[in-house]
Amino acid sequence: MTVTAPVLRFESVRKAFGEQVILDDVSLEVPEHSVTVLIGASGSGKSTLLRCANLLEEIDDGAIWLDGEDVTDPRVDADAVRRRIGVVFQAYNLFPHLTVLDNITLGPRRVHRLPRAEAERRALELLDRLGLAAKAGEYPDRLSGGQQQRVALVRAIVSEPRVLLLDEITAALDPELVTEVLAVVRDLKEQGRTMVLATHEMAFARDVADQVCFLADGVILERGTSEQVFGDPQHERTRRFLSRLSEAGRL
Amino acid sequence: MSADPITEERAPYAPSERRLAREAYRRSRTRRSALIATASTLGVAAVLFLVITGSPGWPVTRKTFLDPHYAREALSPVLHGFVLNLELLAVCGPTILVLGLLIAAARTLRGPVFLPVRLLATAYVDFFRGFPLIILLLLTVFGVPALQLQGVTNDPILLGGAALVINYSAYVAEVFRAGIESVHPSQRAAARSLGLGYAQTMRFVVLPQAVRRVVPALVNDMASLQKDTGLVYVGGAIDAVAAAHIQVASSFNYTPLVVAGLGFVILTIPMTRYADWLTRRMDRRRAQGGIV
Ligand SMILES: Nc1ncnc2c1ncn2[C@@H]1O[C@H](COP(=O)(O)OP(=O)(O)OP(=O)(O)O)[C@@H](O)[C@H]1O
Ligand SMILES: [Mg+2]
């Protein structure tokens, strides 16, 4: 891992929904060209943390820094921030009224003002790399779940975001399609993209993560390389979480 | 990077300087927006006031249309007339909603057996949506009595109400149909694969989603209906508009009509506010708390 300024930095982030405090005091640095994996029980706030980074939720306290800029400052233009962040959610959220190609080129053309030809060239190149070039003219409804999720990935990276946030992108897929999508994520890691992903796929997390964070009680209870967190967890809660998973055969 | 960030007990949360500063900034933004809104509203109001009251015909206009004396005099008969408008709305509104829903459902029936029903519903909508309401009213109110049918009422209020129902249910049917068709086909597939029949699928899965989506449009139609109940005066029924007209005819002062018009506005406002509230509530449920 190269030692550069972090692309994304969470500083004592706090987020509550009403009385319920979801994130209490979360601090985390995401270095450039690294993959950070968030693990933790359902409801521990992984999705909330990612939504906060994308400014879909307003944090209550603390700050989130993107390339050294405090993006949670109310003076900051949220749209400009989101332009620099790519996001893929569990439900692929492709636009059903647009073809695959138009789904992908919508952002580059309308937000980044790329000419149509250039946007389509980039889109087709990425689609081709994922073996989806033949589907460019199809509507999302006619693709399999795995194909849709890969299109969503292409849509997220086509504008070259500084960081990619992936929230349980394989949760809706069967094992074969999971492999297909995770191969793409691995490929993206090879290309040196900076990513933060929340997942329940522990084997994959272990394999792809430069940094693993275990979320519980509104804080990052444990953080380290995958060898550290999976091989030698320091915290009792982490040990229990991991042993429950291995009992369920998911480790 | 410490290996174990929190082994010891955490201190209870206290808002940071940063949070307080942000909140202060947001408050000041809110105050500023409120200030700008107030100032611009007052400015526009002042300009309008000056332009209108400064116009050469203003003194005469004010006397003819906005005379407090005539307004007071008209108030009681106009309010009396409003009772009829409200009665018409209370009876016609629900009838129209039910009829519209039935017609819409008939239009979405599949299968060759239902072809006649479908055709009839389509023809009904096509015809009455195009047919001008005022002509329809005149034809029912004067045409039906002329037929001298046994057992059919000649009451202009009932006939006028019938004309409103006929006209509006064609519109409302289209609103419902748009709602039904906006429910994604996969929802029907999911319901059918649970073993629900066609009618059950409509009743429990499609219609609840469809109706929710078209509530604002329906409220819109009801507000419009509320005003159009005033049209029954063409048959001689004394509603608020007719009552105002009578006043005008005896005094040649138009203030009573302004009073009646304002009465309709006041009646419509709660309805539109209710629609706004409904829409907001449904949006909140869908947005899952996101700002997007
Ligand atoms: N908009 C909201 N309003 C109120 N509570 C919410 C909202 N969004 C999330 N929550 C709550 O916040 C908590 C954390 O949710 P979050 O989706 O971040 O969990 P998660 O770690 O992603 O879980 P999972 O692994 O199941 O996806 C949950 O208890 C959830 O009920
Ligand atoms: Mg989640």
XYZ file of C-alpha atoms and ligand atoms in Angstrom:
575
model
C 0.000 0.000 0.000
C 1.504 3.301 -1.052
C 1.590 5.991 1.579
C -0.290 8.909 0.060
C -2.936 11.248 1.420
C -6.186 9.303 1.779
C -8.728 9.750 -0.994
C -11.581 9.446 1.461
C -11.421 10.085 5.177
C -14.152 9.742 7.759
C -13.492 11.756 10.897
C -15.604 10.992 13.978
C -18.730 10.622 11.867
C -21.983 10.503 13.810
C -25.374 9.710 12.328
C -28.625 9.088 14.159
C -32.110 8.386 12.841
C -34.288 10.022 15.477
C -33.233 8.586 18.817
C -31.455 5.626 17.240
C -27.723 6.306 16.899
C -26.456 4.292 13.939
C -22.941 5.674 13.586
C -21.574 6.960 16.842
C -17.972 7.844 16.198
C -16.613 6.377 12.997
C -13.142 7.291 11.805
C -11.613 5.667 8.765
C -9.033 6.437 6.105
C -9.246 5.076 2.585
C -5.844 5.361 0.869
C -5.593 5.725 -2.884
C -5.516 2.503 -4.951
C -6.695 0.487 -1.981
C -9.746 -1.629 -1.254
C -11.503 -1.151 2.061
C -14.104 -3.728 3.049
C -16.797 -3.024 5.624
C -18.137 -6.061 7.447
C -20.551 -6.317 10.330
C -23.931 -7.630 11.326
C -27.048 -6.601 9.477
C -28.109 -3.177 10.707
C -24.628 -2.230 11.895
C -24.624 0.813 9.609
C -22.506 -0.220 6.612
C -24.979 1.090 4.081
C -25.555 4.203 6.152
C -21.828 4.953 6.161
C -21.640 4.626 2.375
C -24.754 6.761 1.915
C -23.209 9.434 4.121
C -20.055 9.457 1.996
C -22.175 9.994 -1.105
C -24.062 12.771 0.710
C -27.337 10.902 0.372
C -27.616 11.266 4.136
C -26.620 14.341 6.090
C -24.287 13.460 8.947
C -24.962 14.847 12.409
C -21.407 15.403 13.493
C -17.858 14.852 12.359
C -16.628 15.285 8.815
C -15.982 13.378 5.628
C -13.027 14.430 3.510
C -12.679 13.703 -0.190
C -9.231 14.539 -1.535
C -8.631 16.828 1.425
C -11.908 18.717 1.040
C -14.549 18.590 3.763
C -17.519 17.521 1.666
C -19.911 17.565 4.616
C -19.542 21.310 4.962
C -22.996 22.726 4.167
C -21.397 25.234 1.793
C -20.176 22.453 -0.505
C -22.110 21.671 -3.686
C -23.298 18.097 -3.155
C -23.702 17.428 -6.881
C -20.090 18.350 -7.550
C -19.017 15.922 -4.824
C -21.169 13.085 -6.155
C -19.629 13.577 -9.584
C -16.339 12.424 -8.082
C -17.824 9.347 -6.433
C -19.147 6.227 -8.138
C -21.809 4.168 -6.399
C -23.401 0.774 -6.980
C -26.154 -0.513 -4.739
C -27.611 -3.928 -4.139
C -30.628 -3.141 -6.280
C -28.849 -2.179 -9.471
C -31.129 0.810 -10.049
C -30.611 0.838 -13.783
C -33.053 3.157 -15.535
C -35.639 0.845 -17.109
C -36.557 3.272 -19.882
C -33.000 3.549 -21.236
C -30.882 1.006 -23.093
C -27.723 -0.343 -21.500
C -25.636 2.075 -23.534
C -27.809 5.068 -22.670
C -27.779 4.097 -19.007
C -24.003 4.227 -19.071
C -23.596 7.368 -21.157
C -26.234 9.427 -19.333
C -23.785 10.691 -16.706
C -20.829 11.357 -19.034
C -23.055 13.195 -21.511
C -25.358 15.174 -19.248
C -23.121 15.755 -16.236
C -19.614 15.690 -17.643
C -20.655 17.154 -21.007
C -18.805 14.592 -23.085
C -19.772 14.424 -26.756
C -22.014 11.464 -27.519
C -19.454 9.676 -29.664
C -16.751 9.912 -27.019
C -19.098 8.779 -24.233
C -20.248 5.818 -26.290
C -16.710 4.878 -27.231
C -15.742 4.719 -23.552
C -18.915 2.851 -22.617
C -18.455 0.258 -25.343
C -14.836 -0.249 -24.408
C -15.794 -0.994 -20.800
C -18.748 -3.156 -21.821
C -16.468 -5.096 -24.124
C -14.017 -5.727 -21.311
C -16.857 -7.196 -19.233
C -18.148 -9.275 -22.128
C -21.306 -7.241 -22.447
C -20.718 -5.442 -25.742
C -23.503 -7.435 -27.401
C -25.992 -6.135 -24.852
C -25.385 -2.436 -25.464
C -28.710 -1.941 -27.237
C -30.805 -4.007 -24.815
C -33.102 -2.678 -22.127
C -32.187 -3.632 -18.533
C -35.306 -5.787 -18.086
C -33.901 -8.224 -20.610
C -30.602 -8.828 -18.812
C -29.837 -11.317 -16.072
C -29.188 -10.034 -12.562
C -25.441 -10.505 -12.935
C -25.421 -8.696 -16.254
C -27.445 -5.840 -14.817
C -25.076 -5.529 -11.891
C -22.080 -5.463 -14.221
C -23.749 -2.744 -16.270
C -24.311 -0.819 -13.033
C -20.578 -1.174 -12.337
C -19.717 0.142 -15.776
C -22.113 3.024 -15.263
C -20.385 3.863 -11.995
C -16.830 3.796 -13.358
C -17.304 5.290 -16.813
C -16.834 8.821 -15.459
C -13.580 7.858 -13.720
C -14.655 8.583 -10.130
C -12.015 9.122 -7.466
C -13.564 6.434 -5.308
C -16.076 3.671 -5.895
C -18.626 2.775 -3.203
C -20.122 -0.690 -3.576
C -22.924 -1.730 -1.250
C -23.589 -5.482 -1.201
C -23.515 -5.600 -4.931
C -23.782 -9.379 -4.973
C -26.529 -9.837 -2.393
C -29.260 -10.314 -4.976
C -27.310 -12.739 -7.152
C -26.938 -16.503 -7.270
C -23.460 -17.951 -6.631
C -22.506 -18.260 -10.270
C -23.375 -14.642 -10.974
C -21.615 -13.619 -7.759
C -18.397 -15.052 -9.137
C -18.968 -13.155 -12.362
C -19.434 -9.817 -10.600
C -16.660 -10.322 -8.079
C -14.254 -11.076 -10.915
C -15.040 -7.619 -12.219
C -14.362 -6.063 -8.821
C -11.032 -7.887 -8.672
C -10.271 -6.569 -12.122
C -11.044 -3.043 -10.946
C -8.675 -3.531 -8.040
C -5.960 -4.605 -10.481
C -6.521 -1.338 -12.330
C -5.734 0.470 -9.094
C -9.153 1.896 -8.404
C -9.959 3.078 -4.900
C -12.953 1.242 -3.503
C -15.000 0.930 -0.351
C -17.335 -2.005 -0.266
C -19.819 -3.413 2.177
C -20.306 -7.131 1.826
C -21.394 -10.340 3.485
C -19.150 -12.359 1.132
C -16.376 -13.067 3.617
C -14.257 -15.213 1.320
C -14.249 -12.431 -1.196
C -13.637 -9.763 1.451
C -10.656 -11.712 2.674
C -9.282 -12.083 -0.797
C -9.702 -8.579 -2.145
C -9.369 -6.324 0.907
C -6.321 -4.235 1.725
C -8.135 -3.127 4.832
C -11.030 -4.761 6.668
C -13.254 -2.861 9.091
C -15.659 -4.529 11.468
C -18.563 -2.252 12.317
C -20.488 -2.700 15.556
C -22.122 -0.421 18.101
C -21.721 2.584 15.846
C -17.930 2.397 15.708
C -15.265 0.535 13.802
C -14.603 -2.015 16.466
C -11.743 -3.655 14.668
C -9.630 -2.721 11.717
C -6.658 -4.270 9.982
C -5.451 -6.286 7.023
C -7.527 -9.329 6.181
C -4.904 -11.569 7.826
C -5.231 -9.574 11.035
C -9.000 -9.327 11.183
C -9.896 -12.770 9.871
C -6.817 -14.630 11.155
C -6.287 -13.050 14.531
C -9.253 -10.919 15.628
C -8.466 -8.885 18.767
C -11.973 -8.149 19.849
C -14.426 -10.572 21.419
C -17.305 -9.205 19.298
C -15.348 -9.746 16.095
C -14.499 -13.311 17.119
C -18.158 -14.064 17.794
C -19.266 -12.513 14.491
C -16.695 -14.509 12.536
C -17.374 -17.773 14.338
C -21.107 -17.418 13.702
C -20.311 -16.986 10.033
C -17.992 -19.980 9.917
C -20.651 -22.107 11.646
C -23.002 -21.045 8.886
C -20.347 -22.153 6.425
C -19.828 -18.714 5.010
C -16.175 -18.251 5.790
C -3.675 3.171 12.900
C -4.227 1.728 16.367
C -5.043 -1.964 16.436
C -7.935 -1.610 18.800
C -9.531 1.804 18.769
C -11.927 1.352 21.646
C -11.261 -0.976 24.471
C -12.139 1.523 27.155
C -15.561 3.032 27.826
C -16.569 5.792 25.400
C -17.337 9.249 26.723
C -20.999 10.278 26.382
C -21.684 12.177 23.193
C -21.499 15.931 23.216
C -21.951 17.965 20.026
C -18.623 19.173 18.632
C -17.702 22.755 17.786
C -17.952 21.755 14.143
C -21.519 20.555 14.522
C -22.569 23.718 16.332
C -20.931 25.884 13.675
C -22.681 23.944 10.895
C -26.023 24.202 12.591
C -25.518 27.925 13.094
C -24.631 28.269 9.408
C -27.733 26.301 8.334
C -29.902 28.402 10.637
C -28.522 31.589 9.178
C -29.196 30.264 5.661
C -32.783 29.470 6.639
C -33.202 32.927 8.136
C -31.758 34.518 5.049
C -34.062 32.555 2.717
C -37.066 33.500 4.848
C -36.013 37.122 4.738
C -35.578 37.100 0.977
C -38.934 35.358 0.528
C -40.722 37.905 2.692
C -39.065 40.863 1.038
C -39.801 39.665 -2.491
C -43.417 38.827 -1.616
C -43.962 42.249 -0.087
C -42.283 43.865 -3.095
C -44.509 42.061 -5.592
C -47.609 42.824 -3.518
C -46.681 46.508 -3.316
C -46.122 46.750 -7.083
C -49.443 45.011 -7.804
C -51.238 47.268 -5.353
C -49.790 50.423 -6.851
C -50.444 49.368 -10.440
C -54.049 48.380 -9.748
C -55.066 51.226 -7.473
C -53.244 53.705 -9.692
C -55.130 52.694 -12.821
C -57.575 55.340 -14.118
C -60.655 53.117 -13.843
C -59.905 51.919 -10.316
C -62.490 53.988 -8.384
C -65.341 52.833 -10.614
C -64.090 49.242 -10.707
C -63.854 49.128 -6.966
C -67.401 50.353 -6.608
C -68.795 47.848 -9.100
C -66.857 44.746 -8.056
C -65.640 45.266 -4.525
C -68.321 47.154 -2.658
C -68.405 46.090 1.019
C -72.080 47.002 1.340
C -73.147 44.669 -1.464
C -70.749 42.025 -0.241
C -72.422 41.969 3.166
C -75.831 41.869 1.574
C -74.903 38.975 -0.730
C -73.214 36.904 1.942
C -76.265 35.156 3.333
C -77.929 34.085 0.039
C -74.564 33.056 -1.435
C -73.710 30.946 1.607
C -77.150 29.435 1.344
C -76.422 28.562 -2.267
C -73.120 26.966 -1.260
C -75.042 24.290 0.630
C -76.265 23.001 -2.730
C -72.734 23.029 -4.176
C -71.471 21.046 -1.215
C -74.356 18.573 -1.419
C -73.674 18.025 -5.089
C -69.976 17.523 -4.367
C -70.711 15.096 -1.520
C -72.960 12.940 -3.697
C -71.315 13.250 -7.118
C -67.686 13.002 -5.901
C -67.847 9.464 -4.472
C -70.157 8.296 -7.288
C -67.659 9.535 -9.855
C -64.735 7.835 -8.102
C -66.517 4.487 -7.960
C -67.814 4.695 -11.510
C -64.440 5.856 -12.816
C -62.669 2.975 -11.113
C -65.152 0.471 -12.570
C -64.744 1.872 -16.072
C -60.961 1.833 -15.739
C -61.010 -1.755 -14.504
C -63.289 -2.681 -17.414
C -60.821 -1.129 -19.841
C -57.939 -3.198 -18.493
C -59.783 -6.536 -18.679
C -57.926 -9.012 -20.873
C -59.359 -11.825 -22.931
C -61.748 -12.085 -25.879
C -64.811 -12.688 -23.650
C -64.519 -9.184 -22.298
C -64.170 -7.495 -25.667
C -67.692 -5.961 -25.594
C -67.178 -4.612 -22.076
C -63.808 -3.208 -23.054
C -65.196 -1.622 -26.197
C -68.132 -0.110 -24.333
C -65.885 1.375 -21.645
C -63.506 2.748 -24.263
C -66.329 4.264 -26.287
C -67.798 5.825 -23.145
C -64.517 7.463 -22.224
C -63.777 8.611 -25.762
C -67.206 10.148 -26.169
C -67.769 11.884 -22.860
C -64.262 13.157 -22.502
C -64.701 15.032 -25.736
C -68.261 16.204 -25.155
C -68.410 19.737 -23.675
C -69.795 19.668 -20.146
C -72.004 22.722 -20.595
C -73.742 21.189 -23.625
C -74.161 17.904 -21.787
C -75.722 19.798 -18.876
C -78.149 21.678 -21.099
C -79.108 18.485 -22.918
C -79.779 16.524 -19.719
C -81.510 19.298 -17.826
C -83.815 20.289 -20.693
C -83.717 17.245 -22.942
C -84.636 14.558 -20.407
C -87.823 16.302 -19.192
C -88.828 16.864 -22.830
C -88.813 13.099 -23.354
C -91.609 12.886 -20.756
C -90.412 9.478 -19.578
C -92.438 7.737 -16.887
C -90.735 7.688 -13.492
C -87.760 9.785 -14.555
C -87.140 12.895 -12.547
C -87.390 16.380 -13.965
C -85.484 17.858 -11.029
C -82.771 20.108 -12.483
C -80.506 19.397 -9.520
C -80.627 15.628 -9.946
C -80.286 15.868 -13.706
C -77.447 18.353 -13.409
C -75.714 16.068 -10.943
C -76.148 13.163 -13.356
C -74.524 15.180 -16.124
C -71.561 15.948 -13.860
C -71.201 12.268 -12.984
C -71.336 11.208 -16.635
C -68.727 13.737 -17.677
C -66.332 13.425 -14.771
C -66.313 9.653 -14.530
C -64.854 9.568 -18.041
C -61.933 11.732 -16.881
C -61.464 9.934 -13.613
C -61.509 6.571 -15.398
C -58.528 7.680 -17.456
C -56.664 8.784 -14.353
C -57.251 5.389 -12.756
C -56.237 3.604 -15.926
C -52.966 5.514 -16.082
C -52.349 4.498 -12.470
C -53.124 0.847 -13.135
C -50.844 0.736 -16.140
C -48.017 2.403 -14.241
C -47.756 -0.569 -11.889
C -44.871 -2.647 -13.160
C -45.887 -5.921 -14.849
C -43.560 -7.826 -12.535
C -45.930 -6.923 -9.696
C -48.764 -8.743 -11.436
C -46.478 -11.642 -12.181
C -45.458 -11.828 -8.518
C -49.084 -11.731 -7.381
C -50.263 -14.297 -9.915
C -47.441 -16.631 -9.013
C -48.647 -16.535 -5.399
C -51.848 -18.031 -6.758
C -53.973 -14.879 -6.603
C -56.601 -14.681 -9.329
C -57.065 -11.759 -11.708
C -59.579 -9.957 -9.496
C -57.555 -10.625 -6.357
C -54.402 -9.377 -8.031
C -56.176 -6.184 -8.965
C -57.788 -5.798 -5.557
C -54.815 -6.525 -3.305
C -51.738 -5.683 -5.361
C -52.360 -3.512 -8.400
C -55.099 -1.128 -7.272
C -53.565 -0.165 -3.913
C -50.389 0.901 -5.707
C -52.244 2.467 -8.630
C -54.628 4.491 -6.469
C -51.825 5.779 -4.286
C -49.995 7.043 -7.317
C -52.967 8.941 -8.746
C -54.282 10.518 -5.557
C -52.936 13.982 -6.451
C -54.541 13.809 -9.885
C -57.831 12.673 -8.364
C -57.867 15.479 -5.835
C -57.230 17.804 -8.729
C -60.314 16.450 -10.506
C -62.385 16.772 -7.331
C -61.361 20.420 -6.896
C -62.364 21.001 -10.480
C -65.672 19.214 -9.875
C -66.311 21.440 -6.894
C -66.219 24.470 -9.134
C -68.212 22.831 -11.896
C -71.083 22.083 -9.502
C -71.759 25.799 -10.034
C -72.793 24.990 -13.621
C -76.070 23.367 -12.492
C -77.470 26.874 -12.314
C -78.114 26.618 -16.087
C -81.102 24.398 -15.238
C -82.522 26.847 -12.708
C -81.072 25.380 -9.512
C -80.100 28.032 -6.987
C -76.511 27.357 -6.033
C -73.967 29.937 -4.897
C -73.358 31.215 -8.443
C -77.071 31.516 -9.184
C -77.700 33.237 -5.859
C -74.982 35.755 -6.670
C -76.439 36.275 -10.133
C -79.833 37.093 -8.655
C -78.221 39.721 -6.471
C -76.383 41.181 -9.442
C -79.553 41.337 -11.498
C -81.324 43.423 -8.862
C -78.486 45.843 -8.145
C -76.219 45.850 -11.195
C -73.320 45.555 -8.797
C -70.989 42.627 -9.444
C -69.630 42.277 -5.919
C -71.805 39.194 -5.135
C -70.077 37.248 -7.931
C -66.684 38.097 -6.445
C -67.968 36.878 -3.078
C -69.130 33.592 -4.595
C -65.823 33.181 -6.464
C -63.821 33.695 -3.298
C -66.089 31.185 -1.568
C -65.066 28.532 -4.104
C -61.400 29.339 -3.553
C -61.794 28.975 0.191
C -63.498 25.611 -0.307
C -60.753 24.356 -2.622
C -57.812 25.261 -0.421
C -58.318 22.567 2.240
C -58.613 19.999 -0.517
C -55.386 20.997 -2.248
C -53.560 21.172 1.083
C -54.820 17.685 1.858
C -53.544 16.463 -1.494
C -50.130 18.041 -0.865
C -49.981 16.385 2.504
C -50.918 12.994 1.063
C -48.303 13.307 -1.655
C -45.604 14.285 0.798
C -46.453 11.409 3.076
C -46.245 8.920 0.226
C -42.970 10.386 -1.009
C -41.468 10.064 2.432
C -42.430 6.446 2.628
C -40.792 5.776 -0.714
C -37.605 7.821 -0.327
C -36.312 5.718 2.607
C -34.936 8.786 4.290
C -32.551 9.669 1.471
C -31.934 13.238 0.399
C -31.047 12.401 -3.204
N -33.923 6.230 6.574
C -33.849 5.590 7.740
N -34.648 5.938 8.766
C -34.562 5.313 9.968
N -33.708 4.320 10.229
C -32.886 3.916 9.245
C -32.905 4.524 7.960
N -31.963 3.928 7.182
C -31.391 2.992 7.966
N -31.933 2.973 9.196
C -31.532 2.097 10.307
O -30.154 2.183 10.437
C -29.598 0.937 10.817
C -28.419 0.630 9.938
O -28.875 0.398 8.632
P -27.898 0.038 7.459
O -28.735 -0.131 6.235
O -26.813 1.023 7.400
O -27.323 -1.368 7.939
P -26.345 -2.339 7.158
O -25.136 -2.510 8.001
O -26.150 -1.881 5.775
O -27.170 -3.687 7.179
P -27.251 -4.827 6.056
O -26.039 -5.659 6.228
O -28.486 -5.584 6.409
O -27.351 -4.150 4.739
C -30.722 -0.064 10.769
O -31.121 -0.325 12.090
C -31.822 0.642 10.024
O -33.077 0.282 10.536
Mg -26.803 -2.548 3.871
